[in-house]
CSV table of C-alpha atoms in Angstrom, one decimal:
chain,number,residue,atom,x,y,z
A,5,UNK,CA,-5.9,-9.5,66.3
A,6,UNK,CA,-4.4,-7.4,63.6
A,7,UNK,CA,-5.7,-8.3,60.1
A,8,UNK,CA,-3.0,-9.5,57.8
A,9,UNK,CA,-2.2,-7.0,55.0
A,10,UNK,CA,-1.7,-9.9,52.6
A,11,UNK,CA,-5.1,-10.8,51.1
A,12,UNK,CA,-5.5,-13.8,48.9
A,13,UNK,CA,-5.9,-13.0,45.3
A,14,UNK,CA,-8.9,-14.6,43.6
A,15,UNK,CA,-7.8,-16.0,40.2
A,16,UNK,CA,-9.4,-14.0,37.3
A,17,UNK,CA,-12.0,-15.9,35.3
A,18,UNK,CA,-10.7,-16.7,31.8
A,19,UNK,CA,-12.2,-14.3,29.3
A,20,UNK,CA,-14.7,-16.0,27.0
A,21,UNK,CA,-13.7,-15.9,23.4
A,22,UNK,CA,-16.3,-13.9,21.4
A,23,UNK,CA,-18.9,-16.2,19.8
A,24,UNK,CA,-18.6,-16.4,16.1
A,25,UNK,CA,-21.7,-14.7,14.6
A,26,UNK,CA,-24.2,-17.0,12.9
A,27,UNK,CA,-24.4,-16.5,9.2
A,28,UNK,CA,-26.1,-18.2,6.3
A,29,UNK,CA,-22.7,-19.3,5.0
A,30,UNK,CA,-21.9,-21.0,8.4
A,31,UNK,CA,-25.2,-22.7,8.3
A,32,UNK,CA,-24.7,-24.1,4.8
A,33,UNK,CA,-21.1,-25.1,5.8
A,34,UNK,CA,-22.4,-27.1,8.7
A,35,UNK,CA,-25.3,-28.6,6.7
A,36,UNK,CA,-22.9,-29.6,3.9
A,37,UNK,CA,-20.6,-31.4,6.4
A,38,UNK,CA,-23.5,-33.3,7.8
A,39,UNK,CA,-24.7,-34.2,4.3
A,40,UNK,CA,-21.4,-35.5,3.1
A,41,UNK,CA,-20.5,-37.3,6.4
A,42,UNK,CA,-23.9,-38.7,7.5
A,43,UNK,CA,-26.1,-38.5,4.4
A,44,UNK,CA,-29.2,-36.5,3.5
A,45,UNK,CA,-31.5,-37.9,6.2
A,46,UNK,CA,-29.1,-36.5,8.9
A,47,UNK,CA,-29.6,-32.9,7.7
A,48,UNK,CA,-32.3,-31.3,9.7
A,49,UNK,CA,-32.5,-27.8,11.2
A,50,UNK,CA,-32.1,-29.3,14.7
A,51,UNK,CA,-29.0,-31.2,13.8
A,52,UNK,CA,-27.4,-28.3,11.9
A,53,UNK,CA,-28.1,-26.1,15.0
A,54,UNK,CA,-26.5,-28.7,17.2
A,55,UNK,CA,-23.4,-28.8,15.0
A,56,UNK,CA,-23.1,-25.0,15.4
A,57,UNK,CA,-23.7,-25.0,19.1
A,58,UNK,CA,-27.0,-23.1,19.0
A,59,UNK,CA,-30.7,-23.7,19.0
A,60,UNK,CA,-32.9,-24.3,15.9
A,61,UNK,CA,-34.7,-21.0,16.4
A,62,UNK,CA,-31.6,-19.0,15.7
A,63,UNK,CA,-31.3,-20.6,12.3
A,64,UNK,CA,-34.6,-19.3,11.1
A,65,UNK,CA,-33.4,-15.8,11.0
A,66,UNK,CA,-31.1,-16.8,8.2
A,67,UNK,CA,-32.8,-19.8,6.5
A,68,UNK,CA,-36.6,-20.0,6.3
A,69,UNK,CA,-37.0,-23.8,6.4
A,70,UNK,CA,-35.5,-27.2,5.3
A,71,UNK,CA,-36.7,-26.6,1.7
A,72,UNK,CA,-34.7,-23.4,1.5
A,73,UNK,CA,-31.7,-25.2,3.1
A,74,UNK,CA,-31.9,-27.8,0.3
A,75,UNK,CA,-31.8,-25.0,-2.2
A,76,UNK,CA,-28.7,-23.6,-0.5
A,77,UNK,CA,-27.0,-26.9,-0.5
A,78,UNK,CA,-27.6,-27.4,-4.2
A,79,UNK,CA,-26.3,-23.9,-4.9
A,80,UNK,CA,-23.2,-24.5,-2.8
A,81,UNK,CA,-22.4,-27.6,-4.9
A,82,UNK,CA,-23.1,-25.7,-8.1
A,83,UNK,CA,-20.3,-23.2,-7.3
A,84,UNK,CA,-17.8,-26.0,-7.9
A,85,UNK,CA,-19.1,-26.8,-11.4
A,86,UNK,CA,-16.7,-25.8,-14.2
A,87,UNK,CA,-18.9,-25.5,-17.2
A,88,UNK,CA,-17.9,-24.2,-20.7
A,89,UNK,CA,-18.1,-20.4,-20.9
A,90,UNK,CA,-17.7,-20.2,-24.6
A,91,UNK,CA,-20.2,-22.4,-26.5
A,92,UNK,CA,-18.8,-23.7,-29.7
A,93,UNK,CA,-21.3,-24.6,-32.5
A,94,UNK,CA,-18.8,-27.1,-33.9
A,95,UNK,CA,-18.3,-28.9,-30.6
A,96,UNK,CA,-21.6,-28.3,-28.8
A,97,UNK,CA,-22.4,-32.0,-28.4
A,98,UNK,CA,-19.1,-32.8,-26.7
A,99,UNK,CA,-19.4,-29.6,-24.6
A,100,UNK,CA,-22.8,-30.8,-23.5
A,101,UNK,CA,-21.4,-34.2,-22.5
A,102,UNK,CA,-18.5,-32.5,-20.6
A,103,UNK,CA,-21.1,-30.4,-18.8
A,104,UNK,CA,-23.0,-33.5,-17.7
A,105,UNK,CA,-19.8,-35.2,-16.6
A,106,UNK,CA,-18.9,-32.2,-14.6
A,107,UNK,CA,-22.3,-32.2,-12.9
A,108,UNK,CA,-21.9,-35.9,-11.9
A,109,UNK,CA,-18.3,-35.2,-10.6
A,110,UNK,CA,-19.6,-32.5,-8.3
A,111,UNK,CA,-22.5,-34.6,-7.1
A,112,UNK,CA,-20.2,-37.5,-6.4
A,113,UNK,CA,-17.9,-35.2,-4.4
A,114,UNK,CA,-20.9,-34.1,-2.3
A,115,UNK,CA,-22.9,-37.3,-1.6
A,116,UNK,CA,-26.5,-36.4,-0.7
A,117,UNK,CA,-26.7,-33.3,-2.9
A,118,UNK,CA,-28.6,-35.3,-5.5
A,119,UNK,CA,-31.3,-36.1,-2.9
A,120,UNK,CA,-31.5,-32.5,-2.0
A,121,UNK,CA,-32.0,-31.6,-5.7
A,122,UNK,CA,-34.7,-34.1,-6.5
A,123,UNK,CA,-38.2,-32.6,-6.8
A,124,UNK,CA,-37.2,-28.9,-6.9
A,125,UNK,CA,-36.1,-26.3,-9.3
A,126,UNK,CA,-32.7,-24.9,-8.3
A,127,UNK,CA,-33.1,-21.2,-8.0
A,128,UNK,CA,-29.8,-20.1,-6.4
A,129,UNK,CA,-27.6,-17.7,-8.3
A,130,UNK,CA,-24.8,-20.3,-8.9
A,131,UNK,CA,-27.3,-22.9,-10.0
A,132,UNK,CA,-29.0,-20.5,-12.3
A,133,UNK,CA,-25.6,-19.6,-13.9
A,134,UNK,CA,-25.1,-23.3,-14.6
A,135,UNK,CA,-28.5,-23.4,-16.2
A,136,UNK,CA,-27.6,-20.4,-18.3
A,137,UNK,CA,-24.4,-22.0,-19.5
A,138,UNK,CA,-26.1,-25.2,-20.5
A,139,UNK,CA,-28.8,-23.2,-22.4
A,140,UNK,CA,-26.0,-21.4,-24.2
A,141,UNK,CA,-24.5,-24.7,-25.3
A,142,UNK,CA,-27.9,-26.0,-26.5
A,143,UNK,CA,-28.5,-22.8,-28.5
A,144,UNK,CA,-25.1,-23.1,-30.0
A,145,UNK,CA,-26.3,-26.4,-31.3
A,146,UNK,CA,-29.2,-24.5,-33.0
A,147,UNK,CA,-31.9,-26.2,-31.0
A,148,UNK,CA,-35.4,-24.7,-31.1
A,149,UNK,CA,-36.2,-22.7,-28.0
A,150,UNK,CA,-38.7,-25.2,-26.7
A,151,UNK,CA,-36.4,-28.1,-27.1
A,152,UNK,CA,-33.6,-26.2,-25.3
A,153,UNK,CA,-36.0,-25.2,-22.5
A,154,UNK,CA,-37.1,-28.8,-21.9
A,155,UNK,CA,-33.6,-30.2,-22.4
A,156,UNK,CA,-32.2,-28.0,-19.6
A,157,UNK,CA,-34.7,-29.7,-17.3
A,158,UNK,CA,-34.1,-33.2,-18.6
A,159,UNK,CA,-30.3,-33.1,-18.4
A,160,UNK,CA,-30.0,-32.5,-14.7
A,161,UNK,CA,-32.8,-35.0,-14.0
A,162,UNK,CA,-30.7,-37.7,-15.7
A,163,UNK,CA,-27.5,-36.8,-13.9
A,164,UNK,CA,-29.3,-36.5,-10.6
A,165,UNK,CA,-30.9,-39.9,-10.9
A,166,UNK,CA,-27.5,-41.5,-11.6
A,167,UNK,CA,-25.9,-39.8,-8.6
A,168,UNK,CA,-28.9,-40.6,-6.4
A,169,UNK,CA,-28.7,-44.3,-7.2
A,170,UNK,CA,-25.0,-44.3,-6.4
A,171,UNK,CA,-25.7,-42.5,-3.1
A,172,UNK,CA,-28.3,-45.2,-2.1
A,173,UNK,CA,-25.8,-48.0,-2.9
A,174,UNK,CA,-23.1,-46.2,-1.0
A,175,UNK,CA,-25.3,-45.7,2.0
A,176,UNK,CA,-26.1,-49.5,2.0
A,177,UNK,CA,-22.3,-50.1,2.3
A,178,UNK,CA,-22.0,-52.0,-1.0
A,179,UNK,CA,-18.5,-53.0,-1.9
A,180,UNK,CA,-17.3,-53.7,-5.4
A,181,UNK,CA,-17.7,-57.4,-4.6
A,182,UNK,CA,-21.2,-56.9,-3.4
A,183,UNK,CA,-22.1,-55.2,-6.7
A,184,UNK,CA,-20.5,-58.0,-8.7
A,185,UNK,CA,-22.5,-60.6,-6.7
A,186,UNK,CA,-25.7,-58.7,-7.2
A,187,UNK,CA,-25.2,-58.4,-11.0
A,188,UNK,CA,-24.3,-62.1,-11.3
A,189,UNK,CA,-27.4,-63.0,-9.3
A,190,UNK,CA,-29.5,-60.7,-11.5
A,191,UNK,CA,-28.3,-62.3,-14.6
A,192,UNK,CA,-29.0,-65.7,-13.3
A,193,UNK,CA,-32.5,-64.6,-12.4
A,194,UNK,CA,-33.1,-63.2,-15.9
A,195,UNK,CA,-31.9,-66.5,-17.4
A,196,UNK,CA,-34.2,-68.5,-15.2
A,197,UNK,CA,-37.4,-66.9,-16.3
A,198,UNK,CA,-40.0,-68.9,-18.3
A,199,UNK,CA,-38.7,-68.8,-21.9
A,200,UNK,CA,-42.2,-68.8,-23.4
A,201,UNK,CA,-43.0,-65.5,-21.6
A,202,UNK,CA,-39.6,-63.7,-21.5
A,203,UNK,CA,-37.6,-64.9,-24.5
A,204,UNK,CA,-35.9,-61.5,-25.1
A,205,UNK,CA,-35.1,-61.0,-21.5
A,206,UNK,CA,-33.4,-64.4,-21.4
A,207,UNK,CA,-31.6,-63.8,-24.7
A,208,UNK,CA,-30.3,-60.4,-23.6
A,209,UNK,CA,-29.6,-61.3,-20.0
A,210,UNK,CA,-25.9,-60.9,-20.5
A,211,UNK,CA,-26.2,-57.6,-22.3
A,212,UNK,CA,-28.7,-56.2,-19.7
A,213,UNK,CA,-26.2,-56.9,-16.9
A,214,UNK,CA,-23.0,-55.9,-18.8
A,215,UNK,CA,-21.0,-52.7,-18.2
A,216,UNK,CA,-20.2,-51.0,-15.0
A,217,UNK,CA,-23.0,-49.5,-13.0
A,218,UNK,CA,-21.2,-46.2,-13.1
A,219,UNK,CA,-19.4,-44.6,-16.0
A,220,UNK,CA,-20.1,-47.0,-18.9
A,221,UNK,CA,-23.8,-46.8,-18.5
A,222,UNK,CA,-23.7,-43.1,-17.8
A,223,UNK,CA,-21.7,-42.5,-21.0
A,224,UNK,CA,-24.3,-44.4,-22.9
A,225,UNK,CA,-27.0,-42.1,-21.5
A,226,UNK,CA,-24.9,-39.1,-22.6
A,227,UNK,CA,-24.7,-40.5,-26.1
A,228,UNK,CA,-28.5,-41.1,-26.3
A,229,UNK,CA,-29.3,-37.6,-24.9
A,230,UNK,CA,-27.0,-35.7,-27.2
A,231,UNK,CA,-27.9,-37.7,-30.3
A,232,UNK,CA,-31.5,-37.2,-29.6
A,233,UNK,CA,-31.1,-33.4,-29.1
A,234,UNK,CA,-29.0,-33.2,-32.2
A,235,UNK,CA,-31.8,-34.7,-34.2
A,236,UNK,CA,-34.0,-31.8,-33.2
A,237,UNK,CA,-31.6,-29.1,-34.3
A,238,UNK,CA,-32.7,-26.6,-36.9
A,239,UNK,CA,-30.7,-27.1,-40.1
A,240,UNK,CA,-28.5,-24.1,-40.9
């Protein structure tokens, strides 16, 4: 039998698109998405690798460990901070308050970053530039060197603590109504304490539970911090 000259054509296999190279920026992008969407506890080298479609071992060529990844997450958030670049000796206290408000804004925009920042000294370039600008504001207020050095540590601790508490409440799924019920219950508890042992707690129960858990109390902290620092300024 004569073989047919018409041979079936095997369909060509679709060409694979070239795999996007793994970089530190891509790792931080994926980690930040996990952080914002699922919370700090969801961010591990294994889960970041899964999100990037690779194995954990490939990440270690770019990021040494989870501790370094936390540093990179904090530094990524710091790039969004818009801090005063021209310290004004006449307005340094308000500039310092604005800087702290800006830090809280960025942490709120990136839930989980506060947890990543706790217990470490941010050493990334962007975070260090933020530190430099806050130091410049403090020195514009004529604070002694030691006071400025300790203040630049104290200030982020305060903002981070506020943000972390908000993150915990958010992770618990608290609604505005849940918060209001909790505060009402807390006030009732304070008022029910034995008056012979807790007279001031009972008397101030309303004041201790007044104000929003967010901005009102945060602004009070800003006032306390800036007024305290101003009291340390060297007279000109």
